[in-house]
XYZ file of N, CA, C and O in Angstrom:
224
model
N 164.703 37.962 152.729
C 164.858 39.348 152.520
C 165.945 39.916 153.219
O 166.257 39.531 154.198
N 166.611 40.845 152.451
C 167.859 41.457 152.981
C 167.306 42.543 154.196
O 166.126 42.927 154.212
N 168.315 42.950 154.986
C 167.872 43.874 155.843
C 167.539 45.210 155.296
O 166.684 45.921 155.941
N 168.174 45.789 154.104
C 167.694 46.868 153.529
C 166.364 46.776 153.041
O 165.575 47.585 153.063
N 165.858 45.528 152.514
C 164.542 45.447 151.943
C 163.555 45.500 153.071
O 162.547 46.028 152.955
N 163.927 44.973 154.221
C 162.929 44.956 155.384
C 162.775 46.407 155.896
O 161.629 46.900 156.273
N 163.908 47.021 156.022
C 163.930 48.442 156.416
C 163.134 49.161 155.391
O 162.272 50.223 155.906
N 163.183 49.360 154.166
C 162.303 49.995 153.353
C 160.874 49.680 153.320
O 160.018 50.417 153.236
N 160.664 48.385 153.458
C 159.146 47.829 153.511
C 158.547 48.395 154.903
O 157.547 49.001 154.749
N 159.379 48.509 155.950
C 158.668 49.082 157.182
C 158.605 50.631 156.998
O 157.514 51.008 157.452
N 159.652 51.403 156.392
C 159.520 52.752 156.113
C 158.246 53.100 155.273
O 157.650 53.925 155.680
N 158.130 52.375 154.279
C 156.903 52.823 153.563
C 155.644 52.335 154.155
O 154.564 53.085 153.806
N 155.637 51.326 154.781
C 154.186 50.825 155.475
C 153.936 51.896 156.546
O 152.879 52.351 156.685
N 154.946 52.622 156.979
C 154.872 53.634 158.162
C 154.307 54.994 157.390
O 153.279 55.540 157.977
N 154.893 55.127 156.250
C 154.414 56.354 155.498
C 153.002 56.156 155.125
O 152.262 57.063 155.142
N 152.683 55.000 154.510
C 151.331 54.870 153.999
C 150.121 54.875 155.133
O 149.246 55.539 155.066
N 150.503 54.065 156.124
C 149.446 53.812 157.193
C 149.448 55.212 157.908
O 148.634 55.504 158.368
N 150.584 55.846 158.025
C 150.723 57.192 158.790
C 149.923 58.185 158.131
O 149.069 59.128 158.605
N 149.914 58.256 156.750
C 149.221 59.179 155.783
C 147.614 58.878 155.897
O 146.785 59.973 155.993
N 147.285 57.686 156.011
C 145.886 57.245 156.233
C 145.377 57.717 157.614
O 144.359 58.314 157.811
N 146.216 57.482 158.735
C 145.896 58.070 160.136
C 145.674 59.386 160.040
O 144.817 59.939 160.732
N 146.635 60.182 159.377
C 146.477 61.551 159.440
C 145.295 62.100 158.823
O 144.719 63.183 159.172
N 145.010 61.361 157.677
C 143.731 61.856 156.857
C 142.620 61.591 157.759
O 141.583 62.375 157.741
N 142.371 60.463 158.443
C 141.261 60.165 159.110
C 141.180 61.242 160.335
O 140.066 61.792 160.674
N 142.360 61.590 160.927
C 142.269 62.509 162.161
C 141.838 63.915 161.622
O 141.154 64.500 162.094
N 142.360 64.254 160.409
C 142.006 65.544 159.759
C 140.461 65.574 159.430
O 139.980 66.704 159.628
N 140.009 64.649 158.793
C 138.572 64.512 158.422
C 137.728 64.540 159.727
O 136.646 65.242 159.699
N 138.279 63.772 160.776
C 137.365 63.919 162.135
C 137.284 65.319 162.599
O 136.344 65.890 163.326
N 138.332 66.269 162.519
C 138.510 67.559 163.071
C 137.705 68.484 162.072
O 137.321 69.561 162.603
N 137.811 68.201 160.849
C 137.214 68.989 159.765
C 136.333 68.331 159.107
O 136.560 67.864 157.835
N 134.921 68.083 159.331
C 133.969 67.026 158.603
C 133.710 67.795 157.316
O 133.883 69.026 157.038
N 133.365 66.902 156.338
C 132.942 67.406 155.001
C 131.764 68.575 155.128
O 131.763 69.398 154.238
N 130.916 68.474 156.132
C 129.690 69.469 156.050
C 130.268 70.885 156.235
O 129.555 71.745 155.770
N 131.453 71.102 156.656
C 131.859 72.484 156.816
C 133.135 72.806 156.024
O 133.867 73.794 156.032
N 133.651 71.889 155.367
C 134.975 71.849 154.491
C 134.758 72.150 152.971
O 135.903 72.317 152.388
N 133.724 71.968 152.500
C 133.468 72.165 151.028
C 133.333 73.463 150.597
O 133.532 74.584 151.378
N 132.802 73.884 149.342
C 132.938 75.206 148.774
C 131.656 76.006 149.372
O 131.881 77.190 149.609
N 130.707 75.280 149.820
C 129.523 75.988 150.388
C 129.703 76.089 151.909
O 128.973 76.925 152.618
N 130.658 75.415 152.599
C 130.895 75.562 153.945
C 129.625 75.423 154.821
O 128.983 74.571 154.628
N 129.409 76.418 155.784
C 128.310 76.168 156.560
C 127.162 77.153 156.098
O 126.387 77.649 157.077
N 127.031 77.362 155.022
C 125.957 78.325 154.222
C 124.699 77.742 154.747
O 124.385 76.502 154.669
N 123.813 78.665 155.186
C 122.426 78.223 155.689
C 121.597 77.461 154.694
O 120.792 76.491 155.043
N 121.737 77.792 153.363
C 120.782 77.273 152.549
C 121.533 75.980 151.853
O 120.826 75.237 151.108
N 122.549 75.465 152.476
C 123.212 74.208 152.075
C 123.149 73.166 152.972
O 123.863 72.124 152.804
N 122.259 73.366 153.975
C 122.041 72.280 154.902
C 121.152 71.190 154.270
O 120.637 71.420 153.350
N 121.194 69.983 155.077
C 120.498 68.843 154.441
C 119.182 69.068 154.420
O 118.381 68.798 153.377
N 118.493 69.619 155.446
C 116.997 70.188 155.371
C 116.771 71.025 154.350
O 115.708 70.706 153.664
N 117.629 72.090 154.109
C 117.188 73.081 152.988
C 117.270 72.296 151.637
O 116.487 72.659 150.779
N 118.210 71.421 151.528
C 118.442 70.956 150.202
C 117.229 69.936 149.954
O 116.660 69.746 148.835
N 116.885 69.170 151.050
C 115.567 68.152 150.616
C 114.489 68.932 150.400
O 113.694 68.460 149.750
N 114.365 70.021 151.042
C 112.937 70.760 150.812
C 113.146 71.371 149.528
O 112.083 71.568 148.869
N 114.194 71.835 149.007
C 114.220 72.135 147.643
C 114.045 71.160 146.485
O 113.548 71.513 145.468
N 114.325 69.995 146.772
C 114.051 68.848 145.811
C 112.544 68.646 145.742
O 112.145 68.259 144.435
N 111.654 68.998 146.769
C 110.306 68.581 146.537
C 109.548 69.771 145.816
O 108.336 69.595 145.531
N 110.192 71.008 145.854
C 109.528 72.021 145.140
C 109.799 72.013 143.674
O 111.042 72.088 143.151
N 108.855 71.922 142.815
C 108.833 71.881 141.467
C 107.807 72.565 140.906
O 106.700 72.895 141.191
């Protein structure tokens, strides 16, 4: 491999793995439970949703 090819490979590996690391860090700081459309709405908790499944 030429020097330019190695440089491009390293650059894009840093971009891809860096994006993955940034996504993981962002998800740890902003978990799905509070980042969706319902956010932390009291009737969207796991317990409330499970209770609604059994009511028919």
